[in-house]
Coordinates of C-alpha atoms in Angstrom, one line a residue:
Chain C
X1 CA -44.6 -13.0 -18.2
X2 CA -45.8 -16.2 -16.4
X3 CA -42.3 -18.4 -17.6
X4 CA -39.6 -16.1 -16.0
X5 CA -41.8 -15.8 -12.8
X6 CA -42.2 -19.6 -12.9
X7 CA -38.3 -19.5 -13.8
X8 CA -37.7 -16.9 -10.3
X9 CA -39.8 -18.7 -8.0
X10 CA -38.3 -22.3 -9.1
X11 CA -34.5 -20.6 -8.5
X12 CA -36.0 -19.5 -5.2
X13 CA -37.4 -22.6 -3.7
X14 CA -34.0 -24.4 -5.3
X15 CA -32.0 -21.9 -2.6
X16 CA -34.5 -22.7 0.4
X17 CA -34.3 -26.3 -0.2
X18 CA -30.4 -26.1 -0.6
X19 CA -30.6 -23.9 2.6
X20 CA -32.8 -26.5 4.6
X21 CA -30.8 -29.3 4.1
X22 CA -27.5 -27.7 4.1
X23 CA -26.0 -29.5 0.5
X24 CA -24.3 -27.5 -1.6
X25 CA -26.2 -25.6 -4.8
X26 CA -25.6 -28.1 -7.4
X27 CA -27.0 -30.7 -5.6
X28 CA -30.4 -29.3 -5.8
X29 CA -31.9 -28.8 -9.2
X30 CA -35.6 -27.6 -10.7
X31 CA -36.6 -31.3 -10.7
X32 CA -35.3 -32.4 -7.1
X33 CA -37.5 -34.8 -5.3
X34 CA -38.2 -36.5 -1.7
X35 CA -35.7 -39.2 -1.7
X36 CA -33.2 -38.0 -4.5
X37 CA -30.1 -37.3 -1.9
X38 CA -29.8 -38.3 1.5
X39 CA -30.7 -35.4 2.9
X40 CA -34.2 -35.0 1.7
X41 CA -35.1 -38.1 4.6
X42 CA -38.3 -37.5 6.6
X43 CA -36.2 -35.1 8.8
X44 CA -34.8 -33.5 5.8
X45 CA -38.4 -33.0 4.5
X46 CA -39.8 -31.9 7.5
X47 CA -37.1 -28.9 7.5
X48 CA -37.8 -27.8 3.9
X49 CA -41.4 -27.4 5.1
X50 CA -40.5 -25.3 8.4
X51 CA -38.8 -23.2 6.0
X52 CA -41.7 -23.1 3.8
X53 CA -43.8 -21.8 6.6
X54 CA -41.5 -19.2 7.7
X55 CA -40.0 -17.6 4.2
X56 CA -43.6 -18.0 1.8
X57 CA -46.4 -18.7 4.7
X58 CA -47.7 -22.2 3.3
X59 CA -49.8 -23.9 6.0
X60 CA -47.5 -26.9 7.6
X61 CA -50.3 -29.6 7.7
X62 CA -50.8 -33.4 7.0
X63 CA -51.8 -32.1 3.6
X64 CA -48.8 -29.9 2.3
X65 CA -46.1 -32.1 4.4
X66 CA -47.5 -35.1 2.3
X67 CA -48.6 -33.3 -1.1
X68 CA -45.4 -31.1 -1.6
X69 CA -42.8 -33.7 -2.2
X70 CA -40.3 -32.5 -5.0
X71 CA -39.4 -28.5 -6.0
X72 CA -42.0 -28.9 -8.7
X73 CA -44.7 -29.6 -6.5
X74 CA -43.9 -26.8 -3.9
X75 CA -43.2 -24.3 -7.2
X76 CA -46.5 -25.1 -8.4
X77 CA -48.2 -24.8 -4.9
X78 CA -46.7 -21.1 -4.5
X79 CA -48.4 -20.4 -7.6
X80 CA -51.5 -21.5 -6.7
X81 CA -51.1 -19.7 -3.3
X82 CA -50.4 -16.9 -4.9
X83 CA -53.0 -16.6 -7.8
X84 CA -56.0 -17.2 -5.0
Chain L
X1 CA -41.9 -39.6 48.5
X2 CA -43.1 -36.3 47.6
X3 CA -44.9 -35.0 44.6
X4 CA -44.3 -31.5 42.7
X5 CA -47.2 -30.1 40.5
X6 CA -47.1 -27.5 37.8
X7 CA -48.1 -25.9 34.5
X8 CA -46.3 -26.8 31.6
X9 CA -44.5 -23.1 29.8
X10 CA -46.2 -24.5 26.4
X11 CA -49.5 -25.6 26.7
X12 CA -50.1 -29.7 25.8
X13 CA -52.2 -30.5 23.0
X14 CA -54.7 -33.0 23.7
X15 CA -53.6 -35.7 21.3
X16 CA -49.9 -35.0 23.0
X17 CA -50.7 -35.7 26.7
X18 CA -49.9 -39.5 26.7
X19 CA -46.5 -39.2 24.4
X20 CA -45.5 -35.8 26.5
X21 CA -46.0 -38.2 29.6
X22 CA -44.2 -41.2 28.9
X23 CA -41.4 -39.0 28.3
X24 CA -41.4 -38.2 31.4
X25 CA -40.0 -40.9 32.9
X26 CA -36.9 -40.4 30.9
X27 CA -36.7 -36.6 32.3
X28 CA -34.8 -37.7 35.7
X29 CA -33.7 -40.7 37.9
X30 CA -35.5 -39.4 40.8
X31 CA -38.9 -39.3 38.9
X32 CA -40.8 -42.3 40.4
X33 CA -44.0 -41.4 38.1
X34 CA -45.2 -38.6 35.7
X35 CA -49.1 -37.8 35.0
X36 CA -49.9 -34.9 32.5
X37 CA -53.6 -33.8 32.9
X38 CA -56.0 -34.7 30.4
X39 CA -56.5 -31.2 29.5
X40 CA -52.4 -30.5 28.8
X41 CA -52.3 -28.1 31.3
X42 CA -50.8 -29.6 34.3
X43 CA -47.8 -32.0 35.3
X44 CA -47.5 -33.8 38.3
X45 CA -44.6 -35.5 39.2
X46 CA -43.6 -37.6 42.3
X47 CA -40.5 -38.3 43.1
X48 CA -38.5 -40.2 45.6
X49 CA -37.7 -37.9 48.4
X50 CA -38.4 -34.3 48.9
X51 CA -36.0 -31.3 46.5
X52 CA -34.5 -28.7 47.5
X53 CA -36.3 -24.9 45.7
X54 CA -32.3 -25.2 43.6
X55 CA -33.1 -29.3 42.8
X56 CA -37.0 -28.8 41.9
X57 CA -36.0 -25.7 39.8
X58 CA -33.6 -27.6 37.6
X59 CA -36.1 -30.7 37.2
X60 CA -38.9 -28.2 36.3
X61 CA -36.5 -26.8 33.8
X62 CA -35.6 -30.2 32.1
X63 CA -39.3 -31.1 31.9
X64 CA -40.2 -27.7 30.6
X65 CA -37.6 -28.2 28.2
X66 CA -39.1 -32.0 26.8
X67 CA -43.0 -30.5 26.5
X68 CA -41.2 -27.8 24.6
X69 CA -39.6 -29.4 22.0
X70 CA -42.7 -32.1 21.7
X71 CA -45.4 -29.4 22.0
X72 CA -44.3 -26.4 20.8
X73 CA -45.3 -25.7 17.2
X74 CA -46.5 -29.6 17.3
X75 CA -48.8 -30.2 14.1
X76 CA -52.6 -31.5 14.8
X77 CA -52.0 -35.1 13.0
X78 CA -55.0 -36.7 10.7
X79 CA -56.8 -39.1 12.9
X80 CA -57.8 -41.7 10.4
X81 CA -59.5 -44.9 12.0
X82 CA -59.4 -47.6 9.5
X83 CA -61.3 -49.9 11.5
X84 CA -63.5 -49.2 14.5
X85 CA -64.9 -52.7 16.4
X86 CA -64.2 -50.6 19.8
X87 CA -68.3 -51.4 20.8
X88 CA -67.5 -55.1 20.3
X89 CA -69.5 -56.7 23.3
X90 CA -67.1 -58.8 25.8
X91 CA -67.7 -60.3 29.0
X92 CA -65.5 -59.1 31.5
X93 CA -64.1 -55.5 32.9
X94 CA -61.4 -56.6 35.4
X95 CA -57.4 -56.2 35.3
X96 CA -56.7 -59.6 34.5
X97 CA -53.1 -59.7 36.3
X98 CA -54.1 -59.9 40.2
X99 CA -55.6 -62.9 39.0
X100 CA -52.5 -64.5 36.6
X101 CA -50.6 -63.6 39.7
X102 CA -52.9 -65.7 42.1
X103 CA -53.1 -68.6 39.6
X104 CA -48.8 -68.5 39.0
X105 CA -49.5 -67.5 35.4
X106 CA -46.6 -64.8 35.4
X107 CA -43.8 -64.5 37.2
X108 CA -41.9 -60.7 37.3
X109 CA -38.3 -61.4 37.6
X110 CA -37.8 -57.1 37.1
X111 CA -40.0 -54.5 35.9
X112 CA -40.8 -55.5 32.3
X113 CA -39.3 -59.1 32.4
X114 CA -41.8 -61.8 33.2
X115 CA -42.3 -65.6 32.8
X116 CA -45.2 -66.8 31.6
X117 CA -47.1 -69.7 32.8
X118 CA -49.2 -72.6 30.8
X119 CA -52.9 -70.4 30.2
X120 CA -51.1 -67.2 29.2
X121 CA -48.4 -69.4 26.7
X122 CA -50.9 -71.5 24.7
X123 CA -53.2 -68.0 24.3
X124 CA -49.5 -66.8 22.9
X125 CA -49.4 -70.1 21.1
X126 CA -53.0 -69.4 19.5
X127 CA -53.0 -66.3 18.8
X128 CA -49.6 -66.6 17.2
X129 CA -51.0 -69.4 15.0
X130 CA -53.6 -67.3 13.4
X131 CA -50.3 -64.8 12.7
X132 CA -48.7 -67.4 10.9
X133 CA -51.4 -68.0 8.8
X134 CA -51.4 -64.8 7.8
X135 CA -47.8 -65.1 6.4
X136 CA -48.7 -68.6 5.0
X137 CA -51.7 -66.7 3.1
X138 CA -49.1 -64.1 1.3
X139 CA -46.2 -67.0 0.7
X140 CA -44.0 -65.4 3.5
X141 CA -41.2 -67.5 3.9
X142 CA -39.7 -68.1 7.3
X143 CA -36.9 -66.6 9.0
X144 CA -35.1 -67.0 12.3
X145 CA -33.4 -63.8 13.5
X146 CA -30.6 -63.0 16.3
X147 CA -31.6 -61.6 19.4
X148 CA -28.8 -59.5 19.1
X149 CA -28.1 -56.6 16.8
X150 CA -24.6 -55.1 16.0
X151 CA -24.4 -51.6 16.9
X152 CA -23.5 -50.2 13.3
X153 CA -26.4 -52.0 11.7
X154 CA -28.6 -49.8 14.1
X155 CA -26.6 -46.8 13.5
X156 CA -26.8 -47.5 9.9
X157 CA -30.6 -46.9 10.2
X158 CA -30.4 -43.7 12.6
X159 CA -31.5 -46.0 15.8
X160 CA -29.6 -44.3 17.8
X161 CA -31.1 -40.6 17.3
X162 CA -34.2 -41.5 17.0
X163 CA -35.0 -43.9 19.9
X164 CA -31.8 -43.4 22.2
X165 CA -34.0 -43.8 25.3
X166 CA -34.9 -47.6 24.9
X167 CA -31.6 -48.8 24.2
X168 CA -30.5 -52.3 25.9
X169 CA -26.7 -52.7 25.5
X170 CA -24.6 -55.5 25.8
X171 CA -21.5 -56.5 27.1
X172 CA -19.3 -59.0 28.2
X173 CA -16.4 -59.4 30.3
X174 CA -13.0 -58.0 28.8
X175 CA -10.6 -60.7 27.4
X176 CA -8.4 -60.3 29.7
X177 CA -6.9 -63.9 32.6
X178 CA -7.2 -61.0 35.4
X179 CA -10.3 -59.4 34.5
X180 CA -12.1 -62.8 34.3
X181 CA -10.5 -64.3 37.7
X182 CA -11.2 -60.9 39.5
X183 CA -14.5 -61.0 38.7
X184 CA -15.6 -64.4 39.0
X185 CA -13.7 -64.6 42.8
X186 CA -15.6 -61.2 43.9
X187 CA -18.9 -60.6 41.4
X188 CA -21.5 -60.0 44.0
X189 CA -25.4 -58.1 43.6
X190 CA -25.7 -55.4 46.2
X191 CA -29.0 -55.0 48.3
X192 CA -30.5 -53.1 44.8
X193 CA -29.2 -55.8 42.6
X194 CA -26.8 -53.9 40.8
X195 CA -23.6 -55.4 39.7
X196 CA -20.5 -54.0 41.3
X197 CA -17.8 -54.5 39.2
X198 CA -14.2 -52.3 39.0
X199 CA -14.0 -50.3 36.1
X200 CA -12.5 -51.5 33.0
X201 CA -14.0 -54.8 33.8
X202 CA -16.4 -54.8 30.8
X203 CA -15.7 -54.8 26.9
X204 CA -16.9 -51.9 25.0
X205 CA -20.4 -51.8 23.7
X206 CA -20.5 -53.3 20.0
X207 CA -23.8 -55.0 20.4
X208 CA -27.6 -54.7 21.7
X209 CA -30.4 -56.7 22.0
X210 CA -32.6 -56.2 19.1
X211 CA -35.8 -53.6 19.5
X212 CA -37.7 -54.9 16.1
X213 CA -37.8 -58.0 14.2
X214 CA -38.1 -57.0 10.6
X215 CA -34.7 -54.7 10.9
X216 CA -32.8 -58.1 10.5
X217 CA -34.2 -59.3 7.1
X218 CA -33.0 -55.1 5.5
X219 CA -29.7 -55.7 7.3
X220 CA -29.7 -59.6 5.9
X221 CA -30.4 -57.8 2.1
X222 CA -28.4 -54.8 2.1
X223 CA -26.1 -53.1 0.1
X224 CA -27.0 -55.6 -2.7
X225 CA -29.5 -56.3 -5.0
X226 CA -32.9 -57.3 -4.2
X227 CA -32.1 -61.2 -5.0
X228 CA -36.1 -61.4 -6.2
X229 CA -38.6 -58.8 -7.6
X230 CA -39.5 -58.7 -4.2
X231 CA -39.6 -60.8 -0.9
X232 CA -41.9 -61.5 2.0
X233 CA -40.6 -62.6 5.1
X234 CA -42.1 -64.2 8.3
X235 CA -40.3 -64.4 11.8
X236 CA -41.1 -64.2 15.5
X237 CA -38.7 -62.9 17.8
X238 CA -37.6 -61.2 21.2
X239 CA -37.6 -57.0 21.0
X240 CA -36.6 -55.1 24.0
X241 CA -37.7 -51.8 24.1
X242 CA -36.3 -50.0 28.2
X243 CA -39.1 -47.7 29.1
X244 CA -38.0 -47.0 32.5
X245 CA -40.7 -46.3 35.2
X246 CA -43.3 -47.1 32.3
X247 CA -42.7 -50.7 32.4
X248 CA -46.2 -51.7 33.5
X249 CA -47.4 -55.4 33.8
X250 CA -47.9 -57.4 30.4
X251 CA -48.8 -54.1 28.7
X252 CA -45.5 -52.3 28.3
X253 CA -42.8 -55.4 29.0
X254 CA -38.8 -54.6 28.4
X255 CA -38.6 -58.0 26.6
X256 CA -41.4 -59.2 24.2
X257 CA -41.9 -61.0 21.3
X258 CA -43.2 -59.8 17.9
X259 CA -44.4 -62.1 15.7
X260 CA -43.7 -59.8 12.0
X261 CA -44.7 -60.5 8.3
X262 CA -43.1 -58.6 5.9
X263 CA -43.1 -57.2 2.9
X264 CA -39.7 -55.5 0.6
X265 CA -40.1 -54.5 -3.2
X266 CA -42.2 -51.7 -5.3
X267 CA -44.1 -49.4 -3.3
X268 CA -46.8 -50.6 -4.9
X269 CA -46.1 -54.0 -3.6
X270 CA -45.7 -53.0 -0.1
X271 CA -48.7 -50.8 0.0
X272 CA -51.2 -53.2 -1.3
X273 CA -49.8 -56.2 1.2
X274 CA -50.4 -53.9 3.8
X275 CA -53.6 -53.5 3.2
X276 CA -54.5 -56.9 2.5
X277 CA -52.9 -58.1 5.1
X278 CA -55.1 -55.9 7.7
X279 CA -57.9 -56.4 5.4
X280 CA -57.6 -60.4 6.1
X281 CA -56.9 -59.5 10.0
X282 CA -59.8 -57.9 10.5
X283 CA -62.2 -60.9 9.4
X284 CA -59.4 -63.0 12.1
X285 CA -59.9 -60.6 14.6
X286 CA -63.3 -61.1 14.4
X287 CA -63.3 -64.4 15.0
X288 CA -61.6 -63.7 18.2
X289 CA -63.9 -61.3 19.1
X290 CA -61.4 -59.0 20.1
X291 CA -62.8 -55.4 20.9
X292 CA -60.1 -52.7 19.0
X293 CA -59.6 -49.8 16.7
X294 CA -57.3 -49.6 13.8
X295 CA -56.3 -45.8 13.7
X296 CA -53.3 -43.7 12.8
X297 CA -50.5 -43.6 14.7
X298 CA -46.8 -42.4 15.6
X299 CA -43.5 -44.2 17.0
X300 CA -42.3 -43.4 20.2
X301 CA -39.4 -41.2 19.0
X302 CA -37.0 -39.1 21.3
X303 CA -37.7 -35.8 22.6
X304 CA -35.0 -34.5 20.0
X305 CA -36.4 -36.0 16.6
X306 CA -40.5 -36.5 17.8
X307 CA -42.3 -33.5 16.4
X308 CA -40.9 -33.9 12.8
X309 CA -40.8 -37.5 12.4
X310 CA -44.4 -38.1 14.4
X311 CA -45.8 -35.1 11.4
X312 CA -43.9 -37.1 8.7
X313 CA -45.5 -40.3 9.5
X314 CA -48.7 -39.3 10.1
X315 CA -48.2 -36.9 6.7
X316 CA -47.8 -40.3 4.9
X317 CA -49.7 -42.8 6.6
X318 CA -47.3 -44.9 7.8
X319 CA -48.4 -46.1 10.7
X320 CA -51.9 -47.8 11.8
X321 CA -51.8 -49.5 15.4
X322 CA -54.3 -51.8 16.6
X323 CA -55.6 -50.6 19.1
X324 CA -57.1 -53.2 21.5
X325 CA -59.8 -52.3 24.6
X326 CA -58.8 -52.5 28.0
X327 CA -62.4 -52.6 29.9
X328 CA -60.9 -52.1 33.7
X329 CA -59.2 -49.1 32.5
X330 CA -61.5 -47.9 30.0
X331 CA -58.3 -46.9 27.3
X332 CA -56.4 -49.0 24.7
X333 CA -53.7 -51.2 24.3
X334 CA -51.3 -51.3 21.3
X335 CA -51.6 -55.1 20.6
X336 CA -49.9 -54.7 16.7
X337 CA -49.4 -52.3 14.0
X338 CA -49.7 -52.0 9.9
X339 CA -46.3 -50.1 8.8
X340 CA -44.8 -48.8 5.5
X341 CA -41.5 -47.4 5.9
X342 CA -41.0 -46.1 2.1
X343 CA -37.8 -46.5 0.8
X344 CA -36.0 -45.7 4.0
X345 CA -34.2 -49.4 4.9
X346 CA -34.0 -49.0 0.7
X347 CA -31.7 -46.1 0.9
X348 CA -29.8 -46.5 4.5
X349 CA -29.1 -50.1 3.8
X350 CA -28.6 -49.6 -0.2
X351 CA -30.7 -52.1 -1.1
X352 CA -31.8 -51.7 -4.6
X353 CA -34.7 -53.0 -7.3
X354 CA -33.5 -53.8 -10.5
X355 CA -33.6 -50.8 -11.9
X356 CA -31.2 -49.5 -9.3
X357 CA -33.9 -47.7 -7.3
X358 CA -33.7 -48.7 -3.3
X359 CA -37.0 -51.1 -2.5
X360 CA -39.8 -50.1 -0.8
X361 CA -40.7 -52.0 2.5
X362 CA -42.8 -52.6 5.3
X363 CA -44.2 -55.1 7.9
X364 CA -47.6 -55.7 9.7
X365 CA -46.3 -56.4 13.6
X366 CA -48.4 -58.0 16.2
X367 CA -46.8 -58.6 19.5
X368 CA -48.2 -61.9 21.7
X369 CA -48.0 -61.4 25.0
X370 CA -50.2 -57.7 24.5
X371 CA -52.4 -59.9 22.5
X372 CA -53.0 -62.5 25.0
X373 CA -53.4 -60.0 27.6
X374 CA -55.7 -57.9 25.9
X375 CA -57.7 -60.8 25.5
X376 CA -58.2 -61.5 28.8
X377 CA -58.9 -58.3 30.0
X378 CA -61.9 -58.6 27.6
X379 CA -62.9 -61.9 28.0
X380 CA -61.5 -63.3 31.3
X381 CA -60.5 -66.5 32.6
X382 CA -63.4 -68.4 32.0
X383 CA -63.1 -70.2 28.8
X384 CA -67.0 -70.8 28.4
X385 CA -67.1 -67.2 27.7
X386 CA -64.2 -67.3 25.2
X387 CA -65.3 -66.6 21.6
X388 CA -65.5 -70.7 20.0
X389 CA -62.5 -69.9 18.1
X390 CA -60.4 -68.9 20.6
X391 CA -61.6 -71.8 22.8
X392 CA -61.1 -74.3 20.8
X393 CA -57.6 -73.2 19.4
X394 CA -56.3 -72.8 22.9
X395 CA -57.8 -77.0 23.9
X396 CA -55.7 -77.6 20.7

């Protein structure tokens, strides 16, 4: 059961990161990172981690805005978060 | 002259009063000064004649509206202090500039411009020296850069949203027989020193004078490729920075120089310079005895953009300032800073590695006439008491 969670959470975090930068959903895929498209700048970032905070309640701090750099990073911090 | 006090809607973290207040000055034209309380929870203003309930509403709004948007929701940043020699024993404890004024060594044209006189020029000298030798010690070769900067090299960078308040435009007088007799038969300063000139007399704005140094080497390299595996770069030049009513003495001056070393290639590259380079500044700055801090910092972004980008940096370390004492007013003075931009001049200026990915820069920034006033605020004007160093640079 864990791959299609991992596989509904990644498709989820692909949408708010779409969202938060306002591209359009094929510019953002599982393996997306800081720096890949324009918009994922320092502003761009900052945005996908408002977002974060509001839709799935991760802690804005020094630590996640630096740590949780690509959709692979913030999938796998949701998990964590989630699993205690 | 009349002050207005009162409680900001949001209150002002502590480690926000001094960037909420500097703001202030770019709040209103009426605002002569702008104090926040140390504790964030009051604002005093003076102004420079008495408002009306209707005037003092609508500047209590626009103020309210600035500590929202910096305060509200702001996130705590890591303090790191990379270096703390704050405790550093020096001699003297008085504001060194009643005394440059007494002995001619500055001049103040305008708030924030000032000449400089022999003492305070050969400090600039020496201490700028020791900066060079800093390059010299990495291979940085030497630049000379414009004073002025094309507007669409700035915008190409985001400049203009991110620091719209310290702009310094320039002009010149349309191309034009009439415009140019007109004005030269009747240009005249009024009692303010303001300029009167007819509309349409000046061209439209295309240019500015440059705020940073190290901008003109990304801007020199872009949308190519990097012509090495990377480069390091050395250069000294004017920045102006306006800061309004916070122009203040030699500490916050609209036209400075910034002596700049810097450093464009792998992140790696970049990151480790940095660090040597403050590593190898630290056993300088000993030398000079200079009393200072190296700790985590922001830059002075807009209202607008602040909150985010002052998280970001201080997210990814990208920012240390040296922080140098002021004795007579027992805070800190900005005197340089160690910076790592990642690959943002990379990607807005499309310069690229070899493998096609946009390089990685960053610069270490020190700006001379801070450092020579710093220095005198800790050590004074009496050269016996001047670290050897420092005395013996300066006799030359």
């Amino acid at each position: 059961m864990e791959q299609p969670m991992t596989d509904e959470l990644t498709a989820q975090v692909v949408t708010l990161v779409t969202e938060a930068l306002q591209v359009s959903a094929e510019e953002i895929t599982p393996e997306t990172a800081f720096g890949d498209l324009p918009q994922w700048d320092s502003m761009g970032h900052m945005e996908i981690m408002l977002a974060l905070e509001e839709r799935f309640g991760v802690e804005v701090s020094a630590e996640t805005i630096g740590a949780l750099t690509s959709v692979p990073l913030i999938v796998e911090h949701l998990q964590e978060k989630t699993h205690g | 002259m009349a002050e207005i006090s009162f409680a900001p809607a949001v209150s002002i973290p502590a480690h926000l009063t001094g960037q909420v207040q500097s703001k202030l000055a770019y709040v209103d034209e009426r605002i002569l000064r702008g104090a926040v309380s140390p504790q964030g929870d009051r604002i005093t203003l003076e102004v420079g004649a008495p408002l009306s309930p209707e005037e003092r509403e609508i500047l209590e709004d626009k103020v309210q509206q600035v500590v929202a948007a910096m305060a509200r929701g702001a996130l705590r940043p890591k303090i790191k202090i990379l270096e703390d020699y704050l405790d550093r024993p020096v001699p003297y404890r008085e504001d060194p500039m009643p005394e440059l004024e007494r002995r001619g060594e500055v001049f103040q044209e305008a708030a924030g411009i000032y000449t400089l006189g022999p003492l305070l020029t050969r400090l600039v000298a020496y201490f700028e020296s020791r900066f060079e030798e800093l390059a010299a010690s990495f291979g940085a070769q030497p630049y000379r850069f414009p004073t002025l900067v094309p507007a669409r090299n700035l915008a190409r960078v985001n400049y203009f949203r991110a620091f719209p308040h310290s702009l310094t435009f320039v002009t010149h007088l349309r191309s034009d027989l009439d415009v140019i007799n007109h004005f030269a038969e009747s240009a005249a300063c009024d009692e303010h020193g303001i300029l009167r000139t007819p509309e349409g007399t000046y061209a439209e704005v295309e240019t500015l004078l440059s705020p940073a140094v190290c901008y003109h080497l990304y801007f020199s390299l872009a949308d190519n490729p990097l012509p090495a595996e990377s480069v390091t770069a050395t250069a000294v030049g004017n920045c102006f920075r306006y800061e309004s009513s916070n122009l203040n003495s030699l500490e916050r001056l609209w036209n400075f120089t910034m002596r700049e070393v810097i450093f464009v290639g792998e992140k790696d590259f970049v990151l480790e310079n940095r660090e040597t380079a403050r590593r190898r500044m630290e056993k300088v700055f000993a030398e000079i005895g200079l009393a200072y801090r190296v700790e985590s910092a922001n830059d002075p972004f807009f209202v607008g953009e602040f909150r985010k980008q002052a998280a970001f940096q201080s997210a990814f370390d990208l920012k240390f300032e040296i922080r140098a004492r002021l004795p007579f007013k027992d805070d800190t003075l900005a005197v340089g800073s160690y910076n790592y931009h990642q690959d943002f001049f990379g990607r807005h200026l499309n310069i690229t590695l070899a493998d096609g990915s946009p390089v990685h820069t960053g610069c270490v920034a020190f700006g001379l006439e801070r450092m020579a006033f710093a220095f005198l605020a800790q050590y004074g004007f009496d050269e016996n008491a001047w670290p050897e160093a420092v005395r013996r640079g300066v006799a030359g």
